[in-house]
C-alpha positions as a Python dict, from the first residue, in 0.01 Angstrom:
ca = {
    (1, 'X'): (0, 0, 0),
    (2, 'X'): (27, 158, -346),
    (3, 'X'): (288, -136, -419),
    (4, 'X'): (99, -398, -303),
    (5, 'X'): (-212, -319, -516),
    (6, 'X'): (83, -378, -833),
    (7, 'X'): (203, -648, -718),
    (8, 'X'): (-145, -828, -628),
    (9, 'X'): (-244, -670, -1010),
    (10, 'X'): (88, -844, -1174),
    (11, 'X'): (-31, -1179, -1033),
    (12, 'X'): (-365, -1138, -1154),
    (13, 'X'): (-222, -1120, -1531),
    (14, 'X'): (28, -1345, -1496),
    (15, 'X'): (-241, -1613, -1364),
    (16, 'X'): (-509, -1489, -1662),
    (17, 'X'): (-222, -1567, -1904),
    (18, 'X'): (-138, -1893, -1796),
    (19, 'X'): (-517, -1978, -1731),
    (20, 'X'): (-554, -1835, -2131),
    (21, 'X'): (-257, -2095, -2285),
    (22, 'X'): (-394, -2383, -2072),
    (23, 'X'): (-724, -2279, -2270),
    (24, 'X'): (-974, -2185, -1997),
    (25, 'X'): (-1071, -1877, -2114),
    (26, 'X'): (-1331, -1762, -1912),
    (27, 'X'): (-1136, -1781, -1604),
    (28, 'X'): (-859, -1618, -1751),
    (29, 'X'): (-1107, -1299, -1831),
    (30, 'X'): (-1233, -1300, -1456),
    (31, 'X'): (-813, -1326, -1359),
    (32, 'X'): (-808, -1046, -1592),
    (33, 'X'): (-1083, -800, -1503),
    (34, 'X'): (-979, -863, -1149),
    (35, 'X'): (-629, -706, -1220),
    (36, 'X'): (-773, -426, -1362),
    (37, 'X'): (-992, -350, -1112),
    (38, 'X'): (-710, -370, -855),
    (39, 'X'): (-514, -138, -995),
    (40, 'X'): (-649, 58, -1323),
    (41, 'X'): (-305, 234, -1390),
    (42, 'X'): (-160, -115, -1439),
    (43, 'X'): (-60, -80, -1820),
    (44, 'X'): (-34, -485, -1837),
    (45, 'X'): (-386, -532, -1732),
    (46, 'X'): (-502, -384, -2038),
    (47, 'X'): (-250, -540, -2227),
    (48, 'X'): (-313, -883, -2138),
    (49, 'X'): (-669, -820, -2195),
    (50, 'X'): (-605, -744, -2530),
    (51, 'X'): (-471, -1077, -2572),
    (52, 'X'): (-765, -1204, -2426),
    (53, 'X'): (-975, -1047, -2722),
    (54, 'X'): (-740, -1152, -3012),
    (55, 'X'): (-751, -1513, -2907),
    (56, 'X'): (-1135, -1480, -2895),
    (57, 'X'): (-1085, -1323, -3265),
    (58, 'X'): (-1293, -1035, -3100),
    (59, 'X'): (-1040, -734, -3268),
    (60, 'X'): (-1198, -441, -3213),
    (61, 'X'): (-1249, -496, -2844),
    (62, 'X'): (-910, -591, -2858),
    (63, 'X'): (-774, -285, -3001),
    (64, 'X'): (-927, -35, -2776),
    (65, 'X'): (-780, -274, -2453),
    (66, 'X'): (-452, -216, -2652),
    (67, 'X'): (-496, 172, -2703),
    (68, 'X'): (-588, 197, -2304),
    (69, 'X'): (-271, 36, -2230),
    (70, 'X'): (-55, 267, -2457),
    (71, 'X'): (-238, 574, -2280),
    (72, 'X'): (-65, 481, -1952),
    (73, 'X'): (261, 369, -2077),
    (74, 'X'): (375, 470, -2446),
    (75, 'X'): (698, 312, -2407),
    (76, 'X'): (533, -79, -2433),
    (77, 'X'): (691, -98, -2801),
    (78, 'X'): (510, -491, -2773),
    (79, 'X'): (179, -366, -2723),
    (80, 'X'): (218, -131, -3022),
    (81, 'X'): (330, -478, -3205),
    (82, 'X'): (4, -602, -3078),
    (83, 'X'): (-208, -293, -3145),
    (84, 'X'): (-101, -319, -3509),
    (85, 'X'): (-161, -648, -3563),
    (86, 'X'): (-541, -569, -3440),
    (87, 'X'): (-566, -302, -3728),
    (88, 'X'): (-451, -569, -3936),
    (89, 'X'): (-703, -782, -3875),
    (90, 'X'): (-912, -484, -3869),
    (91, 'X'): (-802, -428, -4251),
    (92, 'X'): (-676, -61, -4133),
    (93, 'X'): (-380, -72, -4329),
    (94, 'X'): (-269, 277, -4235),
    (95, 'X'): (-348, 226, -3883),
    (96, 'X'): (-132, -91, -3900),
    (97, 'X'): (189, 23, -4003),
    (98, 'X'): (182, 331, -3800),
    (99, 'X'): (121, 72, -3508),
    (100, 'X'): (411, -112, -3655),
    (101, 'X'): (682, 195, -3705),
    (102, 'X'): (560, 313, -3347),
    (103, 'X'): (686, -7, -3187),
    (104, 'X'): (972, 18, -3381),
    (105, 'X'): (1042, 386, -3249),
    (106, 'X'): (987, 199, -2872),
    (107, 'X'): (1287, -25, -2927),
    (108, 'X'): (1027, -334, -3025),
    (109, 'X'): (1236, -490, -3344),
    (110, 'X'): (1221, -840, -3391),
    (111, 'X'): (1166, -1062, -3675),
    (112, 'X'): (788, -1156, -3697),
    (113, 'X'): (674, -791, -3626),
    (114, 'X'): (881, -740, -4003),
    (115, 'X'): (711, -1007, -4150),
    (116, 'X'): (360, -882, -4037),
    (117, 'X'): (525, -514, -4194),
    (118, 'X'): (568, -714, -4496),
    (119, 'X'): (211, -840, -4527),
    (120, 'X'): (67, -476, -4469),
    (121, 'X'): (292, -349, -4748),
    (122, 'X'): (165, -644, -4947),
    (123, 'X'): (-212, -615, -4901),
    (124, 'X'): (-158, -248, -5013),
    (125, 'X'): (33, -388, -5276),
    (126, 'X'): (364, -206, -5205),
    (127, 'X'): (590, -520, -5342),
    (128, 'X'): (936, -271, -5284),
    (129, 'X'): (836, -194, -4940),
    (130, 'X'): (708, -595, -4923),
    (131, 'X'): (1061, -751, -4989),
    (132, 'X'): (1266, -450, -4763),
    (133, 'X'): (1075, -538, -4491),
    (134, 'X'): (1076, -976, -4538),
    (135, 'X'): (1450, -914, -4623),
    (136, 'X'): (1505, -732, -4272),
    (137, 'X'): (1262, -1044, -4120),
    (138, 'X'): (1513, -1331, -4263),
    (139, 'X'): (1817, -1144, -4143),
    (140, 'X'): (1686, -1104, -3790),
    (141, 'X'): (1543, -1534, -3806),
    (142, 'X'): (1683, -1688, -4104),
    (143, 'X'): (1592, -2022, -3904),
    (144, 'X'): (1169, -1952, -4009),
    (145, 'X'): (1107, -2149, -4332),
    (146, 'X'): (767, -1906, -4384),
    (147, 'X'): (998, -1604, -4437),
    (148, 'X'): (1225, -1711, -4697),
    (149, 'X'): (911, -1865, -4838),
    (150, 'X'): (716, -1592, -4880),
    (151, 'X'): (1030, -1399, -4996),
    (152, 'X'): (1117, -1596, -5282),
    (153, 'X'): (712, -1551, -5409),
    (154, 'X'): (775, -1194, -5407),
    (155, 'X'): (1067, -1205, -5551),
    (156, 'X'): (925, -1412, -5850),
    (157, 'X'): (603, -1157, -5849),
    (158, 'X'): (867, -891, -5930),
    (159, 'X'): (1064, -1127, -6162),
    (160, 'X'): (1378, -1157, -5997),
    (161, 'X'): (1386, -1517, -6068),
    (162, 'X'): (1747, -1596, -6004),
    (163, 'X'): (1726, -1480, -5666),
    (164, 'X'): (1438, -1655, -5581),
    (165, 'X'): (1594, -1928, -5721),
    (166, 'X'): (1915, -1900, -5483),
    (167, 'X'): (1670, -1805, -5145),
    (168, 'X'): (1469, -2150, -5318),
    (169, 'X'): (1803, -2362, -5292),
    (170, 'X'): (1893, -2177, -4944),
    (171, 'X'): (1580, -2267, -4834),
    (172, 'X'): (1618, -2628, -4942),
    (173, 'X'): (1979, -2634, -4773),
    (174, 'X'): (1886, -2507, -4456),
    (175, 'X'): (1562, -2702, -4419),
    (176, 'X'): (1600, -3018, -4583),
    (177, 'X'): (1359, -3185, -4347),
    (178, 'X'): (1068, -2965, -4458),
    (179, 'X'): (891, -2955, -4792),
    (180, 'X'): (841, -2581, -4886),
    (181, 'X'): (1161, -2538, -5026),
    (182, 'X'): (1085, -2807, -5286),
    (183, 'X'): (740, -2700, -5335),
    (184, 'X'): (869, -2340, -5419),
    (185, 'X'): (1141, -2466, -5656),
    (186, 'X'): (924, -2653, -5844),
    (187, 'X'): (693, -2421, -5901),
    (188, 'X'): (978, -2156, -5962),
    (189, 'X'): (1091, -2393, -6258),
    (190, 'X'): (743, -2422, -6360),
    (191, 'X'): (724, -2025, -6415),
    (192, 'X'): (1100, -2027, -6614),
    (193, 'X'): (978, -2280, -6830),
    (194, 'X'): (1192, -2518, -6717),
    (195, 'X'): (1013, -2784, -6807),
    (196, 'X'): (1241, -3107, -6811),
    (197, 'X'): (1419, -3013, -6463),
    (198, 'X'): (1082, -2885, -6318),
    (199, 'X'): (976, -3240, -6412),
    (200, 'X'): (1279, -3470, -6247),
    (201, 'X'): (1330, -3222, -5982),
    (202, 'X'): (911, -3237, -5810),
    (203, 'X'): (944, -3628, -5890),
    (204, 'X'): (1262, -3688, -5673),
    (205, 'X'): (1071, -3480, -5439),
    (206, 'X'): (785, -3617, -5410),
    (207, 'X'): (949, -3933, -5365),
    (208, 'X'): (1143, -3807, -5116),
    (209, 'X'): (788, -3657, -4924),
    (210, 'X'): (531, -3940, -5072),
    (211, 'X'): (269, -3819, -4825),
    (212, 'X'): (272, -3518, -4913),
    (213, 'X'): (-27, -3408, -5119),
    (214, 'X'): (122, -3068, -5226),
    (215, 'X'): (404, -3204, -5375),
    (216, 'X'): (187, -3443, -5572),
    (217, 'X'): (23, -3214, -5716),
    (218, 'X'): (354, -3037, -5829),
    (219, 'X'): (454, -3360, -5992),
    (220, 'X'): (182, -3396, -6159),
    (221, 'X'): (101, -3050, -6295),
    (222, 'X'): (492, -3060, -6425),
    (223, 'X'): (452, -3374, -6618),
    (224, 'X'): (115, -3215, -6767),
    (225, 'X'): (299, -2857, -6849),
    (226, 'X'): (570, -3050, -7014),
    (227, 'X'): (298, -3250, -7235),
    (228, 'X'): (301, -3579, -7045),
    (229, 'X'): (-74, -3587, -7004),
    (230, 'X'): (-106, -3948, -6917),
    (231, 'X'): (175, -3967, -6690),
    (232, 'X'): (-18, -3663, -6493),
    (233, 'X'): (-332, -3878, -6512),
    (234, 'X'): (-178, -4158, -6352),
    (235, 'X'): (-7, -3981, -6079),
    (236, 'X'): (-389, -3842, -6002),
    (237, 'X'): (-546, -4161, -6055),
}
């Protein structure tokens, strides 16, 4: 009996979930409180509810589904993962990262739940503990543009500028097809005082991403920096 209450529980959440990505989010809640009332002890219930409540940007209720869950299973390094981004959203910084190193301690160690370390330690404004932790989050997914990206900004906040520089040209290498690595070069020229390469470098790529309004505006604030005021005009214009 006991195991078909769990099992009639796990289809429950697995139907709320799917009803949840397809968008239908009131059925998925019914799905969901249906689960738990089958079986209350069912750690994923309350889990999955919690991702009800973050989708619904409703955090608070969110966190509290998450801390139920925890209280019946503390192994669900995940749901710690998703317990600390709650306090994140929260703005409980401490709360957060002890979420964070608690999932960690469960065995939960993958790439974004570094880079979400890395933006705690940067809202407290902890730029060492910022750059360990984006460092670890490009080693474990070097294939995510937004890591190296946000990287190299730290790395330029804390003026290591040739390094930012070589993640910039990594970047570049590894992602040709997108435009951040370009937009971060530029602007890591702009801040050397690089004037004349910041210039020819944002022009061949904005030619090379001419819809791109970002990289427009990179042109054109280089040309102004280097005193080319009506060539910056006219690229507005």
């Amino acid at each position: 009996m006991r195991d078909e209450v769990r099992l009639r529980a796990q289809e429950l959440v697995q139907e709320g979930r799917m009803l949840l990505a397809a968008g239908k989010t009131e059925e998925a809640k019914q799905r969901l409180e249906r689960a738990q009332e089958a079986d209350p002890m069912y750690a994923e219930g309350y889990a999955a509810m919690g991702a009800w409540f973050m989708e619904q940007e409703q955090f608070r209720q969110a966190r509290e589904q998450f801390k139920k869950a925890l209280l019946i299973d503390k192994t669900l390094g995940r749901v710690y993962f998703d317990l600390g981004n709650a306090n994140l959203m929260l703005d409980d910084m401490q709360a957060c990262l002890d979420s964070y190193n608690r999932a960690l301690g469960a065995g939960y160690d993958h790439a974004e739940m570094q880079f979400f370390m890395a933006l705690a330690y940067e809202h407290i404004g902890n730029d060492e503990m910022t750059l360990r932790h984006l460092t670890r989050a490009v080693m474990k997914d070097p294939a995510v543009p937004e890591y190296k990206v946000k990287k190299l900004s730290v790395l330029a906040r804390l003026g290591r500028m040739e390094e930012a520089m070589e993640l910039a040209d990594d970047l570049i290498a590894s992602a040709p097809e997108l435009f951040e690595g370009y937009h971060a070069k530029t602007q890591l020229l702009q801040q050397r005082g690089e004037m004349k390469q910041a210039v020819q470098f944002a022009k061949d790529a904005f030619e090379k991403f001419p819809e791109d309004v970002g990289l427009l505006l990179d042109y054109a604030r280089s040309e102004g920096m280097a005193g080319n005021m009506d060539q910056a005009f006219a690229l507005l214009d």
